[in-house]
Coordinates of C-alpha atoms and ligand atoms in Angstrom, one line a residue:
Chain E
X1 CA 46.5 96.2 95.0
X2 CA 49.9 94.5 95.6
X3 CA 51.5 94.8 98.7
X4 CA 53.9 97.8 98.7
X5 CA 57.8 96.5 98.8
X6 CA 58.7 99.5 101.9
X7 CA 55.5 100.6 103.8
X8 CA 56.3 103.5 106.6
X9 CA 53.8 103.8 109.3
X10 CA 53.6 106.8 111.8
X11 CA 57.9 106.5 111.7
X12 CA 59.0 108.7 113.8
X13 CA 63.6 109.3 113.8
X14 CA 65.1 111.3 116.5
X15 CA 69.0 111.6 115.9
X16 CA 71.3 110.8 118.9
X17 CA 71.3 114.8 119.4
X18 CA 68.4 115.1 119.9
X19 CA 67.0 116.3 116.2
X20 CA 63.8 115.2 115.5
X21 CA 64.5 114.0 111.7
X22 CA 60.9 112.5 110.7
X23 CA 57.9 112.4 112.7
X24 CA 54.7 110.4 112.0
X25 CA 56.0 109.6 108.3
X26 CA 53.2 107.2 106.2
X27 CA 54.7 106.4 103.1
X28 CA 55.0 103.2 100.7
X29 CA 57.0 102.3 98.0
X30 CA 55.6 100.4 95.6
X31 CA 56.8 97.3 93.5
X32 CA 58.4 98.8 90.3
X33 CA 57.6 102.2 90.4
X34 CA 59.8 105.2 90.0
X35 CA 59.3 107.3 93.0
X36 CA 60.8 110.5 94.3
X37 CA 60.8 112.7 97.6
X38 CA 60.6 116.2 96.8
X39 CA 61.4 118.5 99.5
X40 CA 63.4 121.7 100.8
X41 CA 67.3 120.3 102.0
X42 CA 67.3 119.0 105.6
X43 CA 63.3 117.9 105.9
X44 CA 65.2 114.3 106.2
X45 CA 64.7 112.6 102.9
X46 CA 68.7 111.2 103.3
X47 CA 66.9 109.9 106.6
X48 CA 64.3 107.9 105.0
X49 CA 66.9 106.3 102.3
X50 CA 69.3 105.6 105.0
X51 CA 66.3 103.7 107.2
X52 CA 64.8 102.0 103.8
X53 CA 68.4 100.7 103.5
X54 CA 68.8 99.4 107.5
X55 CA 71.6 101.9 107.6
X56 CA 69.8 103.5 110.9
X57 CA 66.6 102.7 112.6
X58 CA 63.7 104.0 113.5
X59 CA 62.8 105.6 116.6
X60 CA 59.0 105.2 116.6
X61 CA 56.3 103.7 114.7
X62 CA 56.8 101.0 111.9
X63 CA 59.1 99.8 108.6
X64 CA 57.8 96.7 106.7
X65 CA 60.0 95.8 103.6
X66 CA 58.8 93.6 101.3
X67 CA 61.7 91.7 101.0
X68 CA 65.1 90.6 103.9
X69 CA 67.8 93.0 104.0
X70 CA 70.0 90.8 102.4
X71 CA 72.8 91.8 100.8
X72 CA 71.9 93.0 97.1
X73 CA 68.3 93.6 97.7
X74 CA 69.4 97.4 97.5
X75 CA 71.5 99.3 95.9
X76 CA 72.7 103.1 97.4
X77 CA 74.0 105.9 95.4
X78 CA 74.8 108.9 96.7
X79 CA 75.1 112.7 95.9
X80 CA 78.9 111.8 95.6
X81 CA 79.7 109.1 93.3
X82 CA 81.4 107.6 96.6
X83 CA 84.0 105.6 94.0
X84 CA 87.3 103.9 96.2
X85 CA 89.8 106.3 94.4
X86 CA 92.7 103.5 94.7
X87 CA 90.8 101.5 92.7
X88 CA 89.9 101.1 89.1
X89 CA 86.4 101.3 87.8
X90 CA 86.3 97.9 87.1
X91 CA 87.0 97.1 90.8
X92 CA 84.8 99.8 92.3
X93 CA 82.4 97.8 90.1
X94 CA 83.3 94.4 91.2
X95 CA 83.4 95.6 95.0
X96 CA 79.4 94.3 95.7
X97 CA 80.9 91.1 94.1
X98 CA 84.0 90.9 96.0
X99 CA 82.4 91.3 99.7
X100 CA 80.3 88.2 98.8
X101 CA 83.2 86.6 98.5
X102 CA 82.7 86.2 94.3
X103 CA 86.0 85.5 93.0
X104 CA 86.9 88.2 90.4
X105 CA 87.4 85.6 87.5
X106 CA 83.8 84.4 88.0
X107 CA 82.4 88.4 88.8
X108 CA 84.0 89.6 85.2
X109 CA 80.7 89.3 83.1
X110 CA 78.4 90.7 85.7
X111 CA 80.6 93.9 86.2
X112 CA 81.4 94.1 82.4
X113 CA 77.4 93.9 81.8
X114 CA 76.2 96.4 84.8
X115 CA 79.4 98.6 83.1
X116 CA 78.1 98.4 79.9
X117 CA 74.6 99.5 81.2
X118 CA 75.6 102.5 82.2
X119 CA 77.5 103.1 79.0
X120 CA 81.0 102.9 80.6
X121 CA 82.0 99.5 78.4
X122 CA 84.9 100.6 77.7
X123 CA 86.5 102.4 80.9
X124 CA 86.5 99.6 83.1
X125 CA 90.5 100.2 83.4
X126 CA 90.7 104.1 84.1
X127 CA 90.5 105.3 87.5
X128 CA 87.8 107.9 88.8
X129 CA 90.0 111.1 89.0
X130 CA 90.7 110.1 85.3
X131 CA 87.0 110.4 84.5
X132 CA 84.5 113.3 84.1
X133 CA 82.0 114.3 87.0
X134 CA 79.3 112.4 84.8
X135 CA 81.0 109.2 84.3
X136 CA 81.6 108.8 87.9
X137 CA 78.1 109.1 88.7
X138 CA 77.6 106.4 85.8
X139 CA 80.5 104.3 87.6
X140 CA 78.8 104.9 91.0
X141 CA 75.2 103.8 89.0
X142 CA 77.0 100.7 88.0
X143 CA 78.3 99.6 91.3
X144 CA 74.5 100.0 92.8
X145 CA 73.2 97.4 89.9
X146 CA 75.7 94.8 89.5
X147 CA 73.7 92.4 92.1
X148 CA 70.7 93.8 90.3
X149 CA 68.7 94.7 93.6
X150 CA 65.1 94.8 93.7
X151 CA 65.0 98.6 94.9
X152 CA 67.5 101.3 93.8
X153 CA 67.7 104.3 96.6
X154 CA 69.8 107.3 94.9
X155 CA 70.4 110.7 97.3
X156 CA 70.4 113.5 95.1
X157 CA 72.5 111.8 92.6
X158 CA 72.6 114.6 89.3
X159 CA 72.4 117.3 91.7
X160 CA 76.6 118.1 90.9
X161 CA 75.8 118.0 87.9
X162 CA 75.4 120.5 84.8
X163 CA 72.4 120.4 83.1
X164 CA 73.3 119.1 79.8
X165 CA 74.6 116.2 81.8
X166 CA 72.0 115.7 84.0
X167 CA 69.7 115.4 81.3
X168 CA 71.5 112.6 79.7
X169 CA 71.7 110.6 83.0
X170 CA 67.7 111.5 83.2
X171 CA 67.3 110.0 80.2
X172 CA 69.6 106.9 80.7
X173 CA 68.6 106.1 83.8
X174 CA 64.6 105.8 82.8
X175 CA 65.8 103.2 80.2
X176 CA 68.0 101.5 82.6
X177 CA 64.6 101.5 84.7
X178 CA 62.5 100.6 81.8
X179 CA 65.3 98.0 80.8
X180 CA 65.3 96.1 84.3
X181 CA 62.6 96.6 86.3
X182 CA 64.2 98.2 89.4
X183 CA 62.2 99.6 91.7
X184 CA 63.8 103.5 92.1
X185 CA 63.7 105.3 95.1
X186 CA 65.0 109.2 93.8
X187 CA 65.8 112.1 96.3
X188 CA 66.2 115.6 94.5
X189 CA 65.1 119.0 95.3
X190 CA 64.4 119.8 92.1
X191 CA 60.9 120.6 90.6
X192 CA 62.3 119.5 87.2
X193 CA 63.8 116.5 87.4
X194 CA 60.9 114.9 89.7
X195 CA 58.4 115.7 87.2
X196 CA 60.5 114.1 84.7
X197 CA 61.5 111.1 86.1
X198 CA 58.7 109.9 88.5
X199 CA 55.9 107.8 88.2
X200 CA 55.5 109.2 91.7
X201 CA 56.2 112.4 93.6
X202 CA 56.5 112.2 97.4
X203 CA 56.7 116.1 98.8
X204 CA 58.4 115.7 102.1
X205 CA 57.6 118.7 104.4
X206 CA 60.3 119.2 106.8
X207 CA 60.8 120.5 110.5
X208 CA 60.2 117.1 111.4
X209 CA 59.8 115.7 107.7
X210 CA 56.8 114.0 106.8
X211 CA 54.5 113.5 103.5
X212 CA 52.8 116.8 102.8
X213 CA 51.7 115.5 99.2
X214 CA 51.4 112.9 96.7
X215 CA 51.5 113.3 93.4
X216 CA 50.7 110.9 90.8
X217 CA 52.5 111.5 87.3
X218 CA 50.0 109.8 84.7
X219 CA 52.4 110.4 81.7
X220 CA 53.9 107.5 79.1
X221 CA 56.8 105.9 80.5
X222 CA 58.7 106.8 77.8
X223 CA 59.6 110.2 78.0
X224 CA 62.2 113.0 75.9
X225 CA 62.2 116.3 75.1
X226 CA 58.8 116.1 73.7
X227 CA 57.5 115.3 77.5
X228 CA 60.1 118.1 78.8
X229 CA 58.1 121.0 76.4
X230 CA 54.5 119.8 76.7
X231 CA 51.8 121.1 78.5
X232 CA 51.2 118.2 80.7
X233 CA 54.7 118.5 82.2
X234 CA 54.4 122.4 82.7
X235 CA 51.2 121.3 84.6
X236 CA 52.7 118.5 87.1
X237 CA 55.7 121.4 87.5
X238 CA 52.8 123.9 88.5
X239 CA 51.5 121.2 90.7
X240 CA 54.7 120.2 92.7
X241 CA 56.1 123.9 92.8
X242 CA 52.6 124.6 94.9
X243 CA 53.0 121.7 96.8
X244 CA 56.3 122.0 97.6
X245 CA 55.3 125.6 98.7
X246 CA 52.7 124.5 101.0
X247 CA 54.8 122.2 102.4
X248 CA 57.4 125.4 103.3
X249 CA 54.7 127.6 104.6
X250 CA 53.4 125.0 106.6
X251 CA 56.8 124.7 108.0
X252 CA 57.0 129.0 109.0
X253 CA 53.7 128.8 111.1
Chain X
X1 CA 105.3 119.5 75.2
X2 CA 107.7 120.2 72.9
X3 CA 109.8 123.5 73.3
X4 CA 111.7 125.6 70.6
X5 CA 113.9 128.5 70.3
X6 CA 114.6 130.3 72.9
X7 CA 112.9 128.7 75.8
X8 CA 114.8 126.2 78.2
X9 CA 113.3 122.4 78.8
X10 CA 111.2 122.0 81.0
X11 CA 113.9 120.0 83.5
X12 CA 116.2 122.7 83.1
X13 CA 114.0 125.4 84.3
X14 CA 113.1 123.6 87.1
X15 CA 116.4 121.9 88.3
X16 CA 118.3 124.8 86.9
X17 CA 118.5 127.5 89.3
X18 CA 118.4 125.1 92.8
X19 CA 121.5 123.8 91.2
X20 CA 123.5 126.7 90.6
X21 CA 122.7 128.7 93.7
X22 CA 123.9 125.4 95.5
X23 CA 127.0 125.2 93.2
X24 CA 127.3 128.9 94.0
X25 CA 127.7 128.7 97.5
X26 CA 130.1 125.9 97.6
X27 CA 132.4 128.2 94.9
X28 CA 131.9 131.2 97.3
X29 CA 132.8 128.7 100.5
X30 CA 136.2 127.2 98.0
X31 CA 136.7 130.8 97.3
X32 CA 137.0 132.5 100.5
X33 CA 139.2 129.6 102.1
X34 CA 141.5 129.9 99.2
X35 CA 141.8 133.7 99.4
X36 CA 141.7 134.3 103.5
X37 CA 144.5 131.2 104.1
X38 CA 142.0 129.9 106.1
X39 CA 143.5 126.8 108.2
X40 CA 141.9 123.5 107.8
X41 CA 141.7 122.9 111.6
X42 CA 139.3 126.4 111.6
X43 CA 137.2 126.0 108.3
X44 CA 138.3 123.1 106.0
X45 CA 137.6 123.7 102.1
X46 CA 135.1 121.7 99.7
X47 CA 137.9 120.4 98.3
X48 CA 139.4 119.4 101.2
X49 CA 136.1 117.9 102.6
X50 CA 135.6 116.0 99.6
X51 CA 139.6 114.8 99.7
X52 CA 138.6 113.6 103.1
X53 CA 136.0 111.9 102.0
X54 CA 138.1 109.4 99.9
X55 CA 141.3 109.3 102.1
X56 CA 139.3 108.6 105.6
X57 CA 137.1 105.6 103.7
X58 CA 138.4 103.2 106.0
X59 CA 137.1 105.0 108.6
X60 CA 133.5 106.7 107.3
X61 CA 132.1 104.3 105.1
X62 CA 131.7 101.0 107.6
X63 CA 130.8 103.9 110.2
X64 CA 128.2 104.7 107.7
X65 CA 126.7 101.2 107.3
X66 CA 126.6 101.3 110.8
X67 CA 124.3 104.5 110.9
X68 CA 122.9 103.2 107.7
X69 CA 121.6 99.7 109.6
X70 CA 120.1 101.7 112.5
X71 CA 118.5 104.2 110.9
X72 CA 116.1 101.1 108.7
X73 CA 116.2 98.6 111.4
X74 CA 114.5 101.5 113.3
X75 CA 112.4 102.3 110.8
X76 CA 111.2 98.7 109.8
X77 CA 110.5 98.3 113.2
X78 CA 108.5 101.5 113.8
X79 CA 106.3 100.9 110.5
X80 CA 105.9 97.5 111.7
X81 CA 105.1 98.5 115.5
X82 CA 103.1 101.8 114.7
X83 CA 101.1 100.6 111.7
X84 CA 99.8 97.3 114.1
X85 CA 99.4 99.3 117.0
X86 CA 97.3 101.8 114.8
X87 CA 95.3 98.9 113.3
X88 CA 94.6 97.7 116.6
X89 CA 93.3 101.0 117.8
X90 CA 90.6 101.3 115.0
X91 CA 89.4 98.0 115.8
X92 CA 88.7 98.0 119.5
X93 CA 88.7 101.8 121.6
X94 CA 89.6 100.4 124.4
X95 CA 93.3 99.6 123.0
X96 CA 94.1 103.3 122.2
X97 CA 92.6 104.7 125.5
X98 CA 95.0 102.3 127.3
X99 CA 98.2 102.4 124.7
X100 CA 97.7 105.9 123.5
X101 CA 99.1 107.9 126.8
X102 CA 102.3 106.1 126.5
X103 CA 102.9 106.7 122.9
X104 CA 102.1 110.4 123.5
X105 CA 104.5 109.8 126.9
X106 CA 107.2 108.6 125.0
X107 CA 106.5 111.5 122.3
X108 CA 107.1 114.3 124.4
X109 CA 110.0 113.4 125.9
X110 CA 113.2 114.6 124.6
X111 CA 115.0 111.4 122.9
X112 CA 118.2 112.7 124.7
X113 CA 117.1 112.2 127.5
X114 CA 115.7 108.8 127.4
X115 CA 119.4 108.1 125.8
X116 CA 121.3 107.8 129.1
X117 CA 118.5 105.3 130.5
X118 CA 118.5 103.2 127.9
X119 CA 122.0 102.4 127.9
X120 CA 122.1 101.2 131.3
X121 CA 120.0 98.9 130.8
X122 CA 121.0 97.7 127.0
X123 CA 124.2 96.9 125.1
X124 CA 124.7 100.2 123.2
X125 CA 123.9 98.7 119.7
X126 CA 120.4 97.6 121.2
X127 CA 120.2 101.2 122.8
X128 CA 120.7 103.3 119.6
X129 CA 118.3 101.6 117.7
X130 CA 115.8 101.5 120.3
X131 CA 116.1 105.2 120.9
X132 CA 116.0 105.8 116.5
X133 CA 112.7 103.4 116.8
X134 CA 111.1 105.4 119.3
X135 CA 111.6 108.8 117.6
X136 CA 110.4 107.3 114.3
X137 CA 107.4 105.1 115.9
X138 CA 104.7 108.3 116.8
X139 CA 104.4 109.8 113.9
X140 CA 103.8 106.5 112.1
X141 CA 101.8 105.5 114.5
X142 CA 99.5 108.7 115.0
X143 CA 99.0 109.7 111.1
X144 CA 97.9 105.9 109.9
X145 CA 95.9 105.7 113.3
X146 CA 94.4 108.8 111.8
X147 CA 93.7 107.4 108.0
X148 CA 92.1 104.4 109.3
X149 CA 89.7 106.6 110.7
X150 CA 89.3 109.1 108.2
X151 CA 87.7 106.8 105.4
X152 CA 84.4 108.5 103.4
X153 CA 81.7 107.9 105.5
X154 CA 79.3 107.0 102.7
X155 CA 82.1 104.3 101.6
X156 CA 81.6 103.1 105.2
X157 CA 77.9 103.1 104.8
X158 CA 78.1 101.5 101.8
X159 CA 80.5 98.5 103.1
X160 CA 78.0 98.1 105.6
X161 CA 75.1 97.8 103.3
X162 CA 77.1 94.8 101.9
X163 CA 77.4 93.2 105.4
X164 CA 81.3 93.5 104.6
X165 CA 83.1 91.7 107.5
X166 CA 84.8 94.3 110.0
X167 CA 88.4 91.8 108.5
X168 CA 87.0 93.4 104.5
X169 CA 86.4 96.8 105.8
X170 CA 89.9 97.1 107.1
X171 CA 91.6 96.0 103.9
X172 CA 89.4 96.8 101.1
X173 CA 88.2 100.2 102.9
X174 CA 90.8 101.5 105.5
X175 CA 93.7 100.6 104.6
X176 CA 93.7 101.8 101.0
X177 CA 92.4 104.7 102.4
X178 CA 95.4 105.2 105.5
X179 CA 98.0 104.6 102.8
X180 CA 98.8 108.5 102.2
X181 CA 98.6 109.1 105.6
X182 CA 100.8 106.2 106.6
X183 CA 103.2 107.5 103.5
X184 CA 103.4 111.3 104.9
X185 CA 104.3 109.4 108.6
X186 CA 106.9 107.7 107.0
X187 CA 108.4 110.1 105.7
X188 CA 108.6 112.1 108.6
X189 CA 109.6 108.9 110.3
X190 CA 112.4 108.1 108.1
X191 CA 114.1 111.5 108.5
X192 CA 113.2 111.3 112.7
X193 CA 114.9 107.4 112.6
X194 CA 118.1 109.1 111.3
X195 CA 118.0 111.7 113.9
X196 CA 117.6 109.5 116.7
X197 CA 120.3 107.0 115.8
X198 CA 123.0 109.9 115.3
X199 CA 121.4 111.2 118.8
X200 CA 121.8 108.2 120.8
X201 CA 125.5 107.4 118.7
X202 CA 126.5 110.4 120.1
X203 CA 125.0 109.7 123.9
X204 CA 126.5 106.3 123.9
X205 CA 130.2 107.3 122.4
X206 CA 131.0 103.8 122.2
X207 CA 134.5 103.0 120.1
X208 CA 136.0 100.1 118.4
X209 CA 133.6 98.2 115.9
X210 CA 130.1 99.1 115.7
X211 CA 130.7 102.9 116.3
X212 CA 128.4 105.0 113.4
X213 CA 128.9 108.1 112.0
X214 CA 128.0 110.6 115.3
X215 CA 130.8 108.7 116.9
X216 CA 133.1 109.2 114.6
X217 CA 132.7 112.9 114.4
X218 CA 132.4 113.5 118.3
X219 CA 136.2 111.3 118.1
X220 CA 137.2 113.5 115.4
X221 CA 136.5 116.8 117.3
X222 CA 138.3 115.5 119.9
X223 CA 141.1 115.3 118.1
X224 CA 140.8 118.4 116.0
X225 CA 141.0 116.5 112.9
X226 CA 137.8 119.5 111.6
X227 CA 138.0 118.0 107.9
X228 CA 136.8 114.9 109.2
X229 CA 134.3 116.0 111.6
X230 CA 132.8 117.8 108.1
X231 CA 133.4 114.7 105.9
X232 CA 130.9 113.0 108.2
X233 CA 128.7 115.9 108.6
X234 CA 128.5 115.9 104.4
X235 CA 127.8 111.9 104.8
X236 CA 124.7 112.3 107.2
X237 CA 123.4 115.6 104.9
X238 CA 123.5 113.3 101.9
X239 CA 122.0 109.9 103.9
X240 CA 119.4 112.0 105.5
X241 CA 118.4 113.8 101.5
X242 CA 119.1 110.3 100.3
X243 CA 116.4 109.0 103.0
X244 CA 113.8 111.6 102.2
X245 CA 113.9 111.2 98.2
X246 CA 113.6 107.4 98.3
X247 CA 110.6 107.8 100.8
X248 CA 109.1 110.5 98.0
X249 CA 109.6 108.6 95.2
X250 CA 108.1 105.4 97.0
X251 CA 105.0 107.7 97.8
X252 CA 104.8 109.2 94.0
X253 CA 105.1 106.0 92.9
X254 CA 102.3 104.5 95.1
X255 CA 99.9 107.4 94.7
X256 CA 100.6 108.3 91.4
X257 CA 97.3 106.8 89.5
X258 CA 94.8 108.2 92.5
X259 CA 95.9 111.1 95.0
X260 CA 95.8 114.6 94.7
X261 CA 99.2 115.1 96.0
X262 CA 100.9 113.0 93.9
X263 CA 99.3 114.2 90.5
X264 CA 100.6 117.7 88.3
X265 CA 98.7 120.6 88.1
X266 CA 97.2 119.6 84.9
X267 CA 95.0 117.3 84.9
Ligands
ADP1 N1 73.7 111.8 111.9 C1 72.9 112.8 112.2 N2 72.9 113.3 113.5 C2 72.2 114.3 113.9 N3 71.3 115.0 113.0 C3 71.2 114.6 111.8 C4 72.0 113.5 111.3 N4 71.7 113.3 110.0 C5 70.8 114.2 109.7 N5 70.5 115.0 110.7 C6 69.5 116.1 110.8 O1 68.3 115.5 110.4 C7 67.6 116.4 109.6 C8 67.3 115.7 108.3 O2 68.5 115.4 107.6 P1 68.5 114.8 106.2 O3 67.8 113.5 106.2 O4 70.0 114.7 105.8 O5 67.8 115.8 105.3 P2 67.8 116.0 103.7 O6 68.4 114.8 103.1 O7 66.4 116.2 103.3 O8 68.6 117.3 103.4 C9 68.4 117.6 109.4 O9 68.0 118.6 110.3 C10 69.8 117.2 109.8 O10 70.6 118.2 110.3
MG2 MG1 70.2 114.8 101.9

């Protein structure tokens, strides 16, 4: 097997007040695989996107990445779309770009492309309050690929979302996935959408969070409404609804 | 959207009725003088004001410039002074624990009384718009201080995932993001700058050349001459609205495409 791209060892994250975020977390994300952390809000999965991303470090036990924490390797989106309001879409695009120092002349094909990814070709000019909750997100998805980073990290990204639109980013965003490659780090707590989307579940069990379960999703890569009503998916929902119910109980004794 | 029939534009319906109930009162003001013989030297007319106006131009318009030159020169100088100073305090801690008491010093204490100091020490032209700078500096300075702080958190995180430079985070990031807060300071700044020029004009009662419009309406009032005295009371009203309408338009017009407060109820 190929060496994972982030490996977690016994990580352990005490906040400055003294809450114990994650303790004696063992978890590895592997090269190009879609993988989510399933848990109940506050067992610290923000935590481990924040420490994958060198936004905050550890307090105990080990983080290997597979790569330096250069700018680009990663792209962040958050449960906000987190867009600069002052600025176009175009620019909140063109910001990764910028803060290298690109020169906007020579950044205009890479943010037209990562625009034109997410299916926003031809918005580049509006500004976010001028733009549904769902192209934001899209906006916000563009801005996290314009370097094209090796590993995506998204914090409950749909979970503003209603349910028609959340679908289509589900959809989108596996062929955006299937498209480039990216490695995707998801966060929701939603039964659902993990089964959906993953290649991987990760059930985080909080009070402090750790793995309480893995759970492989052997299912094509392609998926649609046909995967959404079959039996297999009702099976993997089964699965992670128990899990993630064993990871609560656990929590009460 | 276009109207028919019956209902009024949209313009009038708004500007309509602040308009007539301010044309009303002046009628009712024209009115009662007329019909009561009111003497000039008690209550002067509208009319009268307005007469004065035009006949005492000689007098109230360079007075005006005067007031006028203050009140910005103030004001440039406090967006200059308390937009750096608040930059600086964002930057390095240590600069706002050490400056911060003596803005909040020079705050509380009534400008009228600093006034009197200040002209001891400085020719009275220097005085006034020292005094106008310092009334209009604080809240400049304390609302951008507070929008350079008050950026969204994840955009910080974000700029530091993109090892931005602490120089690209300030302009791309806080900056942008202080600019409603620095427009609501100014306009309270504006209107305060005004304030403390008339203020210290009226402390320092200089005559001759140079003297604003508080010094001509303290000389007025000595003299009795009450039209006057109203004359230059109707020219501060309409520089101070004047003041306050640029600043909002300035702000509308900066804000427009992105903030909340600048954008209709429809959206
Ligand atoms: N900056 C912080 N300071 C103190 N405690 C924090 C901080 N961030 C998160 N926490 C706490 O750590 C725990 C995990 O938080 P988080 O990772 O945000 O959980 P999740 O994303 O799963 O909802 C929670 O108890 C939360 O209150
Ligand atoms: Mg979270």
């Amino acid at each position: 097997m190929t060496k994972p791209l982030v490996s977690f060892q016994n990580a352990g994250k005490i906040y400055k007040n003294g809450t114990v975020a994650l303790a004696g977390l063992d978890l590895d994300v592997r090269g190009s695989e879609f993988l989510t952390l399933l848990g109940p809000s506050g067992c610290g999965k923000s935590t481990i996107l924040r420490l994958i991303a060198g936004l905050d470090n550890l307090s105990s036990g080990a983080l290997a990445r597979g790569f330096s924490l250069d700018r680009g390797k990663i792209g962040f989106v958050f449960q906000d779309p987190t867009l600069m309001p002052w600025a176009s879409v175009f620019d909140n695009v063109f910001l990764p770009l910028r803060l290298r120092g690109s020169p906007r002349r020579k950044a205009t094909t890479a943010v037209e492309e990562a625009l034109a990814l997410v299916g926003l070709a031809s918005s580049g000019r509006a500004f976010p309050r001028e733009l549904s909750g769902g192209m934001r997100m899209r906006a916000s998805i563009a801005r996290a690929l314009v370097l094209r980073p090796l590993v995506l990290l998204m914090d409950e990204p749909f979970a503003a979302l209603d349910e028609i639109t959340r679908f289509k980013l589900n959809d989108d965003l596996l062929a955006l996935q299937g498209e480039l490659g990216t490695t995707i780090v998801f966060v929701t707590h939603s039964v659902f959408e993990s089964v959906y989307l993953s290649t991987r579940i990760a059930v985080i069990a909080g009070g402090p969070g750790s793995v309480a379960a893995e759970i492989a999703i052997d299912a094509p890569s392609v998926r649609g409404t046909a995967f959404r009503t079959s039996s297999v998916y009702a099976h993997y929902c089964a699965q992670a609804s128990r899990a993630l119910q064993g990871a609560k109980d656990e929590d009460l004794t | 959207m276009k109207s028919f029939g019956v209902t009024p534009p949209r313009w009038a319906a708004r500007y309509g009725p602040p308009v007539l109930v301010f044309a009303g009162v002046v009628a009712a003001w024209e009115a009662y003088v007329r019909a009561m013989n009111v003497p000039a030297y008690i209550l002067p007319s509208p009319s009268l004001v307005f007469e004065t106006l035009f006949t005492d131009r000689a007098t109230l318009f360079p007075a005006l410039l005067v007031t006028l030159k203050t009140t910005f020169g103030a004001l440039l100088a406090a967006v200059i002074g308390g937009v750096g100073l608040a930059i600086l305090f964002t930057q390095w801690k240590w600069v706002e624990r050490s400056f911060l008491p003596f803005a909040i010093v020079l705050q509380v204490t009534p400008i009228v009384a600093i006034a009197p100091l200040l002209l001891i020490y400085l020719e009275a032209p220097a005085a006034v718009l020292v005094c106008a700078f310092l009334v209009a500096f604080f809240p400049i300075l304390s609302n951008t201080a507070l929008g350079l702080a008050s950026a969204d958190r994840n955009l910080v995180d974000l700029f530091k995932l993109y090892r931005a430079t602490r120089w690209q985070t300030l302009l791309h990031l806080r900056l942008p993001a202080a600019l409603p807060y620095f427009l609501g300071g100014l306009q309270i700044g504006g209107g305060l700058a005004l304030i403390g020029a008339i203020v210290a004009e009226l402390a320092a009662g200089n005559a001759g050349k140079g003297a604003g419009l508080a010094f001509r309406i303290s000389e007025a009032g000595y003299r009795l001459n009450i039209p006057r005295m109203f004359a230059a009371l109707a020219l501060i009203s309409a520089t101070g609205i004047a003041i306050f309408a640029a600043l909002s338009a300035l702000s509308f017009y900066l804000l427009s495409r992105w903030h909340d407060s600048a954008a209709g109820p429809e959206r």
